[in-house]
């Protein structure tokens, strides 16, 4: 599967990152630990979903020409087709950025209602969700480091299962709000 990576490359230009990118099993997703992010000279249309968990610092972005500021504990949620531009980034900014195409939801998290972003791309999180995300991300990055030394299919499956759990936890938090649209996964 070929994905247009222009805006992804722009978002991540000059970033320090640990990276996992998978396009096996017919879905495309990636996870980056972003420690530096550049201001974008122009806006771009997103080709897939982006979820960013802000660890430290803050970032100011425009989404569909509306300004937003994200701070630690916030989750940035963007959907395909939205137009985004990074306007300002603090020196101490750090986030974990997860991107995926819509097939990830259908294939990885089958048979459940998935809430879509219909209002603000800003999701404030509970302390419980922040703690859970920290654990999930710690496990994922630990297994990614192990995969650099031993590319075992078992390690890849561990990462995939932890990513599934992390997405379900985020979708559960979103579903507690008043999102008015969902997509039903069919598998």
Short mmCIF file of N, CA and C in Angstrom, two decimals, residues 49-51 63-64 68 70 75-80 82 100 114-123 170-171 174 178-183:
data_model
loop_
_atom_site.label_atom_id
_atom_site.label_comp_id
_atom_site.label_asym_id
_atom_site.label_seq_id
_atom_site.Cartn_x
_atom_site.Cartn_y
_atom_site.Cartn_z
N UNK A 49 -5.51 9.27 10.01
CA UNK A 49 -5.76 9.68 11.39
C UNK A 49 -4.45 9.95 12.10
N UNK A 50 -4.43 10.96 12.97
CA UNK A 50 -3.29 11.26 13.83
C UNK A 50 -3.79 11.41 15.26
N UNK A 51 -3.15 10.72 16.18
CA UNK A 51 -3.42 10.89 17.61
C UNK A 51 -2.08 11.20 18.26
N UNK A 63 -6.19 23.83 12.92
CA UNK A 63 -6.88 22.70 12.30
C UNK A 63 -8.10 23.27 11.59
N UNK A 64 -8.14 23.11 10.30
CA UNK A 64 -9.22 23.68 9.49
C UNK A 64 -9.40 25.17 9.81
N UNK A 68 -5.64 26.03 18.02
CA UNK A 68 -5.72 25.19 19.22
C UNK A 68 -4.36 25.16 19.89
N UNK A 70 -2.23 22.75 22.60
CA UNK A 70 -2.20 21.45 23.27
C UNK A 70 -1.12 21.46 24.33
N UNK A 75 -4.71 14.97 24.36
CA UNK A 75 -4.56 14.16 23.16
C UNK A 75 -5.04 14.99 21.98
N UNK A 76 -4.20 15.07 20.98
CA UNK A 76 -4.52 15.72 19.72
C UNK A 76 -5.09 14.64 18.82
N UNK A 77 -6.31 14.84 18.27
CA UNK A 77 -6.93 13.84 17.41
C UNK A 77 -7.32 14.50 16.10
N UNK A 78 -6.77 13.99 15.04
CA UNK A 78 -7.05 14.54 13.71
C UNK A 78 -7.50 13.41 12.79
N UNK A 79 -8.35 13.75 11.85
CA UNK A 79 -8.87 12.74 10.92
C UNK A 79 -8.45 13.05 9.49
N UNK A 80 -8.51 12.06 8.62
CA UNK A 80 -8.15 12.29 7.22
C UNK A 80 -8.97 13.42 6.62
N UNK A 82 -8.61 16.63 7.15
CA UNK A 82 -8.48 17.90 7.86
C UNK A 82 -7.20 18.60 7.41
N UNK A 100 -2.50 6.40 11.70
CA UNK A 100 -3.02 5.15 11.14
C UNK A 100 -4.07 5.45 10.08
N UNK A 114 -16.67 2.87 16.88
CA UNK A 114 -15.51 3.74 17.08
C UNK A 114 -15.96 5.19 16.95
N UNK A 115 -15.80 5.99 18.01
CA UNK A 115 -16.22 7.39 17.93
C UNK A 115 -15.29 8.18 17.02
N UNK A 116 -15.89 9.00 16.17
CA UNK A 116 -15.12 9.87 15.29
C UNK A 116 -15.02 11.26 15.90
N UNK A 117 -14.01 11.99 15.50
CA UNK A 117 -13.85 13.36 15.95
C UNK A 117 -14.84 14.23 15.18
N UNK A 118 -15.77 14.84 15.86
CA UNK A 118 -16.73 15.70 15.18
C UNK A 118 -16.69 17.12 15.72
N UNK A 119 -16.02 17.31 16.81
CA UNK A 119 -15.93 18.64 17.40
C UNK A 119 -14.46 19.02 17.50
N UNK A 120 -14.03 19.37 18.66
CA UNK A 120 -12.65 19.81 18.86
C UNK A 120 -11.66 18.65 18.71
N UNK A 121 -10.51 18.92 18.10
CA UNK A 121 -9.47 17.90 18.03
C UNK A 121 -8.74 17.73 19.36
N UNK A 122 -9.09 18.53 20.34
CA UNK A 122 -8.45 18.48 21.66
C UNK A 122 -9.23 17.55 22.57
N UNK A 123 -8.56 16.53 23.10
CA UNK A 123 -9.19 15.63 24.06
C UNK A 123 -8.44 15.76 25.37
N UNK A 170 -8.31 4.75 24.42
CA UNK A 170 -8.58 6.11 23.95
C UNK A 170 -10.02 6.21 23.43
N UNK A 171 -10.47 5.24 22.65
CA UNK A 171 -11.83 5.28 22.12
C UNK A 171 -12.85 5.20 23.25
N UNK A 174 -13.08 8.67 24.64
CA UNK A 174 -13.83 9.53 23.72
C UNK A 174 -15.32 9.22 23.81
N UNK A 178 -19.51 13.44 24.32
CA UNK A 178 -20.71 13.52 23.50
C UNK A 178 -20.38 13.55 22.02
N UNK A 179 -19.65 12.59 21.55
CA UNK A 179 -19.39 12.49 20.11
C UNK A 179 -20.68 12.03 19.45
N UNK A 180 -21.04 12.64 18.34
CA UNK A 180 -22.31 12.31 17.71
C UNK A 180 -22.19 11.42 16.49
N UNK A 181 -21.00 11.00 16.14
CA UNK A 181 -20.83 10.10 15.00
C UNK A 181 -19.95 8.94 15.42
N UNK A 182 -20.24 7.77 14.91
CA UNK A 182 -19.39 6.61 15.12
C UNK A 182 -19.28 5.86 13.80
N UNK A 183 -18.26 5.03 13.71
CA UNK A 183 -18.20 4.11 12.58
C UNK A 183 -18.23 2.70 13.15
#
